[in-house]
CSV table of C-alpha atoms and ligand atoms in Angstrom, one decimal:
chain,number,residue,atom,x,y,z
A,9,UNK,CA,107.2,18.0,-13.0
A,10,UNK,CA,107.8,15.0,-10.7
A,11,UNK,CA,105.9,17.1,-8.1
A,12,UNK,CA,102.9,17.4,-10.4
A,13,UNK,CA,102.9,13.7,-11.2
A,14,UNK,CA,102.8,12.8,-7.4
A,15,UNK,CA,99.8,15.1,-7.0
A,16,UNK,CA,98.0,13.7,-9.9
A,17,UNK,CA,98.5,10.1,-8.5
A,18,UNK,CA,97.5,11.4,-5.1
A,19,UNK,CA,94.1,12.8,-6.5
A,20,UNK,CA,93.6,9.7,-8.6
A,21,UNK,CA,94.1,7.4,-5.6
A,22,UNK,CA,91.5,9.3,-3.5
A,23,UNK,CA,89.1,9.5,-6.4
A,24,UNK,CA,89.3,5.8,-6.8
A,25,UNK,CA,88.8,5.2,-3.1
A,26,UNK,CA,85.7,7.5,-3.2
A,27,UNK,CA,84.2,5.6,-6.2
A,28,UNK,CA,84.9,2.3,-4.5
A,29,UNK,CA,83.2,3.5,-1.3
A,30,UNK,CA,80.2,4.8,-3.4
A,31,UNK,CA,80.0,1.4,-5.1
A,32,UNK,CA,80.0,-0.4,-1.8
A,33,UNK,CA,77.3,1.8,-0.4
A,34,UNK,CA,75.2,1.4,-3.4
A,35,UNK,CA,75.7,-2.5,-3.3
A,36,UNK,CA,74.9,-2.5,0.6
A,37,UNK,CA,71.8,-0.3,-0.2
A,38,UNK,CA,70.5,-2.8,-2.9
A,39,UNK,CA,71.4,-5.8,-0.9
A,40,UNK,CA,70.4,-4.7,2.7
A,41,UNK,CA,67.9,-1.9,2.2
A,42,UNK,CA,64.8,-3.8,2.8
A,43,UNK,CA,66.4,-5.2,5.9
A,44,UNK,CA,67.2,-1.9,7.1
A,45,UNK,CA,63.7,-0.6,6.6
A,46,UNK,CA,62.2,-3.6,8.3
A,47,UNK,CA,64.5,-3.2,11.3
A,48,UNK,CA,64.3,0.5,11.8
A,49,UNK,CA,64.2,1.5,15.5
A,50,UNK,CA,60.8,2.4,17.0
A,51,UNK,CA,62.1,5.9,17.7
A,52,UNK,CA,62.5,6.6,14.0
A,53,UNK,CA,58.7,6.2,13.4
A,54,UNK,CA,56.8,9.5,13.9
A,55,UNK,CA,53.3,8.5,13.0
A,56,UNK,CA,50.9,5.7,13.4
A,57,UNK,CA,49.5,3.7,16.3
A,58,UNK,CA,49.4,0.2,17.9
A,59,UNK,CA,45.8,-0.9,18.8
A,60,UNK,CA,44.3,-4.0,20.3
A,61,UNK,CA,42.0,-6.1,18.2
A,62,UNK,CA,38.9,-3.8,19.0
A,63,UNK,CA,40.7,-0.7,17.8
A,64,UNK,CA,41.6,0.4,21.5
A,65,UNK,CA,44.7,2.6,20.9
A,66,UNK,CA,47.6,1.1,23.0
A,67,UNK,CA,50.4,3.3,21.9
A,68,UNK,CA,50.7,6.3,19.7
A,69,UNK,CA,54.0,6.8,17.8
A,70,UNK,CA,53.5,10.6,17.0
A,71,UNK,CA,52.8,11.7,20.5
A,72,UNK,CA,54.8,8.8,22.2
A,73,UNK,CA,51.7,8.3,24.5
A,74,UNK,CA,50.4,5.0,25.9
A,75,UNK,CA,46.8,4.5,26.6
A,76,UNK,CA,45.5,7.0,29.1
A,77,UNK,CA,43.8,4.2,31.3
A,78,UNK,CA,46.2,2.8,34.0
A,79,UNK,CA,44.8,-0.8,33.9
A,80,UNK,CA,45.0,-0.9,30.0
A,81,UNK,CA,48.7,0.3,30.2
A,82,UNK,CA,49.7,-2.2,32.7
A,83,UNK,CA,48.0,-5.2,31.4
A,84,UNK,CA,49.3,-4.7,27.9
A,85,UNK,CA,52.9,-3.5,28.6
A,86,UNK,CA,54.6,-6.8,27.5
A,87,UNK,CA,52.5,-6.9,24.4
A,88,UNK,CA,53.2,-3.3,23.5
A,89,UNK,CA,56.7,-2.9,24.9
A,90,UNK,CA,58.3,0.0,26.9
A,91,UNK,CA,59.9,3.2,25.7
A,92,UNK,CA,63.5,2.1,26.3
A,93,UNK,CA,63.0,-1.3,24.5
A,94,UNK,CA,63.9,-3.1,27.8
A,95,UNK,CA,61.0,-5.5,26.9
A,96,UNK,CA,62.6,-7.2,23.9
A,97,UNK,CA,59.5,-8.7,22.5
A,98,UNK,CA,57.2,-5.8,22.7
A,99,UNK,CA,55.2,-4.8,19.5
A,100,UNK,CA,56.3,-1.2,19.5
A,101,UNK,CA,59.9,-2.2,18.7
A,102,UNK,CA,59.5,-5.6,17.1
A,103,UNK,CA,56.8,-4.8,14.5
A,104,UNK,CA,58.0,-1.3,13.8
A,105,UNK,CA,59.5,-2.3,10.5
A,106,UNK,CA,56.3,-3.8,9.4
A,107,UNK,CA,54.7,-0.2,9.3
A,108,UNK,CA,57.0,0.5,6.4
A,109,UNK,CA,57.6,-0.6,2.8
A,110,UNK,CA,60.9,-0.4,1.0
A,111,UNK,CA,61.5,0.7,-2.5
A,112,UNK,CA,65.0,0.8,-4.3
A,113,UNK,CA,64.1,4.1,-6.0
A,114,UNK,CA,62.0,6.0,-3.5
A,115,UNK,CA,63.3,4.5,-0.3
A,116,UNK,CA,61.1,3.9,2.8
A,117,UNK,CA,57.4,4.6,2.6
A,118,UNK,CA,54.7,4.3,5.1
A,119,UNK,CA,52.7,1.2,4.5
A,120,UNK,CA,50.2,1.5,7.3
A,121,UNK,CA,49.2,3.8,10.0
A,122,UNK,CA,48.0,1.1,12.4
A,123,UNK,CA,49.5,-2.0,13.9
A,124,UNK,CA,46.6,-4.0,15.0
A,125,UNK,CA,47.4,-6.7,17.7
A,126,UNK,CA,45.2,-9.8,18.1
A,127,UNK,CA,44.9,-9.3,21.8
A,128,UNK,CA,41.9,-8.0,23.5
A,129,UNK,CA,43.0,-5.5,26.2
A,130,UNK,CA,39.9,-6.1,28.3
A,131,UNK,CA,40.8,-9.7,28.5
A,132,UNK,CA,44.3,-8.9,29.4
A,133,UNK,CA,42.9,-6.5,32.2
A,134,UNK,CA,40.7,-9.4,33.5
A,135,UNK,CA,43.6,-11.9,33.5
A,136,UNK,CA,45.8,-9.4,35.6
A,137,UNK,CA,42.9,-9.0,38.0
A,138,UNK,CA,42.5,-12.7,38.3
A,139,UNK,CA,46.3,-13.1,39.0
A,140,UNK,CA,46.0,-10.9,42.0
A,141,UNK,CA,49.6,-9.7,42.0
A,142,UNK,CA,51.0,-13.1,41.7
A,143,UNK,CA,53.9,-13.6,39.2
A,144,UNK,CA,53.4,-15.9,36.1
A,145,UNK,CA,51.8,-16.0,32.8
A,146,UNK,CA,48.3,-16.3,31.1
A,147,UNK,CA,47.6,-17.2,27.5
A,148,UNK,CA,44.5,-17.9,25.5
A,149,UNK,CA,44.3,-18.3,21.8
A,150,UNK,CA,41.8,-19.3,19.0
A,151,UNK,CA,43.1,-22.6,17.9
A,152,UNK,CA,41.3,-22.3,14.5
A,153,UNK,CA,42.5,-18.9,13.5
A,154,UNK,CA,45.7,-18.7,15.6
A,155,UNK,CA,44.9,-15.3,17.1
A,156,UNK,CA,46.1,-14.7,20.6
A,157,UNK,CA,43.5,-13.1,22.4
A,158,UNK,CA,45.1,-12.8,25.8
A,159,UNK,CA,48.8,-12.6,26.6
A,160,UNK,CA,49.7,-11.6,30.1
A,161,UNK,CA,53.0,-11.8,31.9
A,162,UNK,CA,53.2,-10.6,35.5
A,163,UNK,CA,54.7,-8.7,37.3
A,164,UNK,CA,53.6,-5.7,35.1
A,165,UNK,CA,54.6,-2.1,35.5
A,166,UNK,CA,53.4,1.2,34.2
A,167,UNK,CA,55.6,2.4,31.2
A,168,UNK,CA,54.7,6.0,32.1
A,169,UNK,CA,55.9,5.7,35.8
A,170,UNK,CA,59.5,6.5,36.2
A,171,UNK,CA,59.4,5.4,39.9
A,172,UNK,CA,58.3,1.9,38.9
A,173,UNK,CA,61.1,1.7,36.2
A,174,UNK,CA,63.6,2.8,38.8
A,175,UNK,CA,62.3,0.0,41.2
A,176,UNK,CA,62.7,-2.6,38.6
A,177,UNK,CA,66.2,-1.4,37.7
A,178,UNK,CA,67.2,-1.4,41.3
A,179,UNK,CA,66.2,-5.0,41.6
A,180,UNK,CA,63.0,-4.7,43.8
A,181,UNK,CA,61.6,-8.1,44.6
A,182,UNK,CA,58.2,-7.2,43.6
A,183,UNK,CA,59.4,-6.6,40.0
A,184,UNK,CA,61.8,-9.5,39.5
A,185,UNK,CA,61.9,-10.3,35.9
A,186,UNK,CA,59.4,-7.5,34.9
A,187,UNK,CA,61.1,-7.0,31.6
A,188,UNK,CA,60.6,-10.6,30.6
A,189,UNK,CA,57.4,-11.7,28.8
A,190,UNK,CA,57.0,-14.9,30.7
A,191,UNK,CA,54.5,-16.2,28.3
A,192,UNK,CA,57.0,-16.3,25.5
A,193,UNK,CA,60.5,-16.3,27.2
A,194,UNK,CA,60.3,-18.4,30.2
A,195,UNK,CA,60.2,-22.1,30.9
A,196,UNK,CA,58.8,-23.8,34.1
A,197,UNK,CA,58.8,-27.2,35.6
A,198,UNK,CA,55.5,-28.4,34.1
A,199,UNK,CA,54.5,-30.8,37.0
A,200,UNK,CA,51.4,-33.0,36.3
A,201,UNK,CA,50.5,-31.1,33.1
A,202,UNK,CA,53.2,-33.3,31.5
A,203,UNK,CA,51.0,-36.3,32.3
A,204,UNK,CA,49.3,-35.6,29.1
A,205,UNK,CA,52.5,-36.3,27.2
A,206,UNK,CA,53.0,-39.5,29.2
A,207,UNK,CA,49.4,-40.5,28.6
A,208,UNK,CA,49.8,-40.0,24.8
A,209,UNK,CA,53.1,-42.0,24.7
A,210,UNK,CA,51.4,-44.9,26.6
A,211,UNK,CA,48.2,-44.8,24.5
A,212,UNK,CA,50.4,-45.3,21.3
A,213,UNK,CA,53.2,-47.6,22.6
A,214,UNK,CA,51.8,-49.7,25.5
A,215,UNK,CA,49.3,-52.1,24.0
A,216,UNK,CA,47.3,-52.9,27.1
A,217,UNK,CA,47.3,-49.4,28.5
A,218,UNK,CA,43.5,-49.1,28.5
A,219,UNK,CA,43.4,-52.3,30.9
A,220,UNK,CA,45.7,-50.3,33.2
A,221,UNK,CA,44.9,-51.1,36.9
A,222,UNK,CA,46.9,-50.0,39.8
A,223,UNK,CA,46.6,-49.6,43.6
A,224,UNK,CA,48.2,-46.4,44.9
A,225,UNK,CA,49.3,-46.8,48.5
A,226,UNK,CA,50.8,-43.3,48.5
A,227,UNK,CA,54.4,-44.2,47.5
A,228,UNK,CA,56.4,-46.6,45.4
A,229,UNK,CA,60.0,-47.6,46.2
A,230,UNK,CA,62.7,-47.4,43.6
A,231,UNK,CA,65.8,-48.6,45.5
A,232,UNK,CA,66.7,-46.0,48.3
A,233,UNK,CA,64.2,-43.5,46.8
A,234,UNK,CA,60.5,-43.5,46.2
A,235,UNK,CA,57.8,-41.7,44.1
A,236,UNK,CA,55.1,-40.3,46.4
A,237,UNK,CA,51.6,-39.0,46.1
A,238,UNK,CA,50.0,-36.4,48.6
A,239,UNK,CA,47.5,-39.2,49.5
A,240,UNK,CA,46.7,-42.8,48.9
A,241,UNK,CA,44.7,-42.9,45.9
A,242,UNK,CA,43.6,-46.5,46.0
A,243,UNK,CA,42.6,-48.6,43.0
A,244,UNK,CA,42.9,-46.7,39.8
A,245,UNK,CA,42.3,-47.2,36.0
A,246,UNK,CA,43.9,-44.9,33.4
A,247,UNK,CA,41.1,-42.4,33.6
A,248,UNK,CA,41.2,-42.1,37.4
A,249,UNK,CA,45.1,-42.1,37.4
A,250,UNK,CA,45.0,-39.1,35.1
A,251,UNK,CA,42.1,-37.2,37.1
A,252,UNK,CA,43.6,-37.9,40.5
A,253,UNK,CA,47.0,-37.1,38.9
A,254,UNK,CA,48.5,-40.1,40.8
A,255,UNK,CA,52.4,-39.8,40.6
A,256,UNK,CA,52.8,-43.5,41.7
A,257,UNK,CA,50.7,-44.6,38.7
A,258,UNK,CA,52.4,-42.3,36.4
A,259,UNK,CA,55.8,-43.3,37.5
A,260,UNK,CA,55.0,-46.7,36.7
A,261,UNK,CA,53.6,-45.9,33.3
A,262,UNK,CA,56.6,-43.8,32.6
A,263,UNK,CA,58.9,-46.7,33.2
A,264,UNK,CA,56.8,-48.9,30.9
A,265,UNK,CA,57.0,-46.4,28.2
A,266,UNK,CA,60.9,-45.6,28.7
A,267,UNK,CA,62.6,-42.2,28.9
A,268,UNK,CA,63.8,-42.4,25.2
A,269,UNK,CA,60.0,-42.7,24.0
A,270,UNK,CA,58.8,-40.1,26.5
A,271,UNK,CA,61.4,-37.7,25.0
A,272,UNK,CA,60.2,-38.5,21.4
A,273,UNK,CA,56.7,-37.7,22.6
A,274,UNK,CA,57.7,-34.5,24.3
A,275,UNK,CA,59.5,-33.5,21.0
A,276,UNK,CA,56.5,-34.3,18.9
A,277,UNK,CA,54.3,-32.4,21.3
A,278,UNK,CA,56.4,-29.2,20.3
A,279,UNK,CA,57.5,-28.8,23.8
A,280,UNK,CA,61.2,-29.2,23.2
A,281,UNK,CA,61.1,-26.5,20.3
A,282,UNK,CA,60.4,-22.8,19.9
A,283,UNK,CA,57.0,-21.7,18.7
A,284,UNK,CA,57.3,-19.0,16.0
A,285,UNK,CA,54.6,-16.4,17.1
A,286,UNK,CA,54.5,-13.8,14.4
A,287,UNK,CA,58.3,-13.9,14.2
A,288,UNK,CA,59.0,-13.9,18.0
A,289,UNK,CA,60.6,-17.2,19.1
A,290,UNK,CA,59.5,-18.7,22.3
A,291,UNK,CA,61.9,-20.4,24.7
A,292,UNK,CA,62.6,-24.1,24.0
A,293,UNK,CA,61.7,-26.6,26.8
A,294,UNK,CA,63.8,-29.5,27.9
A,295,UNK,CA,63.5,-33.2,28.8
A,296,UNK,CA,66.5,-35.2,29.9
A,297,UNK,CA,66.6,-38.9,29.1
A,298,UNK,CA,67.8,-41.2,31.9
A,299,UNK,CA,68.2,-44.9,32.4
A,300,UNK,CA,67.5,-44.7,36.2
A,301,UNK,CA,64.0,-45.8,37.0
A,302,UNK,CA,63.2,-43.3,39.8
A,303,UNK,CA,64.3,-40.4,37.5
A,304,UNK,CA,62.3,-42.0,34.6
A,305,UNK,CA,59.4,-42.0,36.9
A,306,UNK,CA,59.7,-38.5,38.0
A,307,UNK,CA,60.3,-37.2,34.5
A,308,UNK,CA,57.0,-38.8,33.3
A,309,UNK,CA,55.4,-37.2,36.2
A,310,UNK,CA,56.6,-33.8,34.9
A,311,UNK,CA,59.4,-33.2,37.5
A,312,UNK,CA,63.0,-34.3,37.3
A,313,UNK,CA,64.6,-32.0,34.8
A,314,UNK,CA,61.5,-31.2,32.6
A,315,UNK,CA,60.9,-27.7,31.5
A,316,UNK,CA,58.1,-26.3,29.4
A,317,UNK,CA,57.3,-22.9,28.0
A,318,UNK,CA,53.7,-21.7,28.6
A,319,UNK,CA,53.0,-20.8,24.9
A,320,UNK,CA,54.3,-24.1,23.8
A,321,UNK,CA,52.0,-25.8,26.3
A,322,UNK,CA,49.0,-23.6,25.0
A,323,UNK,CA,49.9,-24.7,21.4
A,324,UNK,CA,49.9,-28.3,22.4
A,325,UNK,CA,46.4,-27.9,23.9
A,326,UNK,CA,45.3,-26.3,20.7
A,327,UNK,CA,46.5,-29.2,18.7
A,328,UNK,CA,44.9,-31.9,20.9
A,329,UNK,CA,41.6,-29.9,20.7
A,330,UNK,CA,41.8,-29.7,16.7
A,331,UNK,CA,42.8,-33.4,16.4
A,332,UNK,CA,46.5,-33.0,15.8
A,333,UNK,CA,47.0,-29.8,13.7
A,334,UNK,CA,46.0,-26.4,14.8
A,335,UNK,CA,46.7,-22.8,13.9
A,336,UNK,CA,50.1,-21.4,15.1
A,337,UNK,CA,49.5,-18.7,17.7
A,338,UNK,CA,50.0,-15.2,16.2
A,339,UNK,CA,49.9,-11.7,17.6
A,340,UNK,CA,49.0,-9.7,14.6
A,341,UNK,CA,45.4,-9.3,13.5
A,342,UNK,CA,44.5,-9.5,9.7
A,343,UNK,CA,41.3,-7.9,10.3
A,344,UNK,CA,41.2,-4.3,8.8
A,345,UNK,CA,43.6,-5.2,5.9
A,346,UNK,CA,46.7,-4.1,7.5
A,347,UNK,CA,48.8,-7.2,7.2
A,348,UNK,CA,47.6,-10.5,6.1
A,349,UNK,CA,50.2,-12.7,8.0
A,350,UNK,CA,50.8,-16.0,6.2
A,351,UNK,CA,48.5,-18.6,7.8
A,352,UNK,CA,50.7,-21.1,9.6
A,353,UNK,CA,49.7,-24.3,11.4
A,354,UNK,CA,51.5,-26.4,14.1
A,355,UNK,CA,51.1,-30.1,14.1
A,356,UNK,CA,51.8,-32.7,16.8
A,357,UNK,CA,52.9,-36.3,15.7
A,358,UNK,CA,50.2,-38.0,17.6
A,359,UNK,CA,47.3,-40.0,16.0
A,360,UNK,CA,43.8,-38.3,15.8
A,361,UNK,CA,42.5,-41.2,17.9
A,362,UNK,CA,45.2,-40.5,20.6
A,363,UNK,CA,44.0,-36.7,20.6
A,364,UNK,CA,40.3,-37.8,20.7
A,365,UNK,CA,41.1,-40.1,23.8
A,366,UNK,CA,43.1,-37.3,25.5
A,367,UNK,CA,40.2,-35.0,25.0
A,368,UNK,CA,37.8,-37.6,26.7
A,369,UNK,CA,40.2,-38.0,29.5
A,370,UNK,CA,40.6,-34.2,30.0
A,371,UNK,CA,37.0,-33.7,29.8
A,372,UNK,CA,36.5,-36.3,32.6
A,373,UNK,CA,39.2,-34.4,34.7
A,374,UNK,CA,36.8,-31.2,34.7
A,375,UNK,CA,33.6,-32.9,35.2
A,376,UNK,CA,34.6,-35.5,37.8
A,377,UNK,CA,37.5,-33.9,39.5
A,378,UNK,CA,38.0,-30.0,39.1
A,379,UNK,CA,34.3,-29.1,39.0
A,380,UNK,CA,32.3,-28.1,36.0
A,381,UNK,CA,30.5,-25.5,38.1
A,382,UNK,CA,33.3,-23.0,37.8
A,383,UNK,CA,33.2,-23.1,33.9
A,384,UNK,CA,29.5,-22.7,33.7
A,385,UNK,CA,28.2,-24.5,30.6
A,386,UNK,CA,31.5,-24.5,28.8
A,387,UNK,CA,32.8,-27.9,27.6
A,388,UNK,CA,36.3,-27.4,29.2
A,389,UNK,CA,38.9,-30.1,28.9
A,390,UNK,CA,41.9,-29.6,31.1
A,391,UNK,CA,44.8,-30.8,33.2
A,392,UNK,CA,46.2,-29.1,36.3
A,393,UNK,CA,49.7,-29.2,37.5
A,394,UNK,CA,51.3,-28.6,40.8
A,395,UNK,CA,55.1,-28.4,40.1
A,396,UNK,CA,57.5,-28.9,43.0
A,397,UNK,CA,60.4,-26.5,42.7
A,398,UNK,CA,62.6,-27.4,45.6
A,399,UNK,CA,63.5,-25.9,48.8
A,400,UNK,CA,60.9,-24.3,50.9
A,401,UNK,CA,59.3,-22.6,48.0
A,402,UNK,CA,55.6,-23.3,47.3
A,403,UNK,CA,55.0,-25.3,44.0
A,404,UNK,CA,54.1,-23.5,40.7
A,405,UNK,CA,50.5,-23.8,39.9
A,406,UNK,CA,49.6,-24.7,36.3
A,407,UNK,CA,46.1,-25.1,34.6
A,408,UNK,CA,46.0,-25.7,31.0
A,409,UNK,CA,43.4,-27.1,28.4
A,410,UNK,CA,40.8,-25.9,25.9
A,411,UNK,CA,37.2,-25.5,25.2
A,412,UNK,CA,35.9,-28.2,23.0
A,413,UNK,CA,33.6,-26.1,21.0
A,414,UNK,CA,33.3,-24.7,17.5
A,415,UNK,CA,31.6,-21.4,18.9
A,416,UNK,CA,34.5,-20.8,21.4
A,417,UNK,CA,37.7,-22.8,20.1
A,418,UNK,CA,40.0,-21.5,22.7
A,419,UNK,CA,43.0,-23.2,24.2
A,420,UNK,CA,44.6,-21.7,27.3
A,421,UNK,CA,47.4,-21.8,29.8
A,422,UNK,CA,47.9,-20.3,33.3
A,423,UNK,CA,51.0,-20.6,35.3
A,424,UNK,CA,51.4,-19.1,38.8
A,425,UNK,CA,54.8,-18.9,40.3
A,426,UNK,CA,54.9,-20.5,43.6
A,427,UNK,CA,51.1,-20.3,43.5
A,428,UNK,CA,50.4,-23.6,45.3
A,429,UNK,CA,47.7,-26.1,44.2
A,430,UNK,CA,47.3,-26.2,40.4
A,431,UNK,CA,43.6,-27.0,40.0
A,432,UNK,CA,42.5,-24.6,42.8
A,433,UNK,CA,44.8,-21.6,42.1
A,434,UNK,CA,45.6,-21.6,38.4
A,435,UNK,CA,42.1,-23.2,37.7
A,436,UNK,CA,40.3,-20.2,39.2
A,437,UNK,CA,42.3,-17.8,36.9
A,438,UNK,CA,41.5,-19.9,33.9
A,439,UNK,CA,37.8,-20.0,34.7
A,440,UNK,CA,37.8,-16.2,35.0
A,441,UNK,CA,39.5,-15.6,31.7
A,442,UNK,CA,37.5,-18.2,29.9
A,443,UNK,CA,34.3,-16.7,31.1
A,444,UNK,CA,35.5,-13.2,29.9
A,445,UNK,CA,36.6,-14.6,26.6
A,446,UNK,CA,33.4,-16.2,25.9
A,447,UNK,CA,31.4,-13.1,26.9
A,448,UNK,CA,33.3,-10.8,24.5
B,530,LIG,ZN1,48.7,-41.9,44.0
């Protein structure tokens, strides 16, 4: 009898555990089911495709094939992602969950067969050609709609070529950081592109900044150290100081503004925060405050410890172009009715009059300094940067800005690692990509 009782208790105990387990599973299913569906691995999707904005198929989930064209595959590898998921920000993996719906009764159902990216693969190809094998990032977006038309990170690789993947994994120098989407995930010393922030801070906090007058003799001493320019710029007003990108003048302006205020303006510019690009967070930049005049001067010139993400820089350019508030960059296209992403906007805390004055100054940079000729008829407003990175390494070349036009409302950024002179090297890449973007 006692034996029977023990057995009954034993069975009851396990039945109880089973019921509890099933209740827990049911609870988790209700609570987390939608999350599981939205985060299913790319490998579990067996139909559908990823296309660019023009319907060019970049990846087919059913066959597992990338586009048959070599240049298309290489130029879009960071946007689409690789088979192993080594590129963490690739659409193949990141947006896989968006292809499905979740229902408590019926479970996962297919929502769409097509994931349409906002990028134009032909524009990415053109950007890759213009980069000529150099490492860096190129981005271009419509600051009215937020659609990113061009997103390139170099070096690229062919997701179909195991020898190239092997070379990356074995640390080959030509492929350093090939799995990283530099446009979204990297930060660089901004060099003189940061003078836009310093100028904005000066316009709003230094009352007589428009009367600025300064004679550049090639260097200014701060104790034992000095801020230097590549040449003597002579007498400059604010417009010339920005166009000539005079370090000596901007070191002085930065000291008048003060590093706490500069930091506030870098923060307001969005350069110290992540940009949320269709759910992908960009790397946040940094700006160190300092009470030391020489450091304060260099930080206002975009050196010292300043770091900026290319996508955040591009977004800032869009905001200046649009008078303070612009569409936030996004990678999914709402044409075709697949998803209608919630429209989002990014704002900088600068007055509209400050943005208008910056636009004037940046237009002057192009017309009187970089040369309008390379941009055809396009009303391009821009700022170059030649960011010193220390040691024997050549500086990083930057070129960033926007087209001041309702017909072509594009903001852009180009960074070439160790590329040399910003306006010449990165400016040339920007000119080629802008021409292609406006010809589309
Ligand atoms: Zn100078």
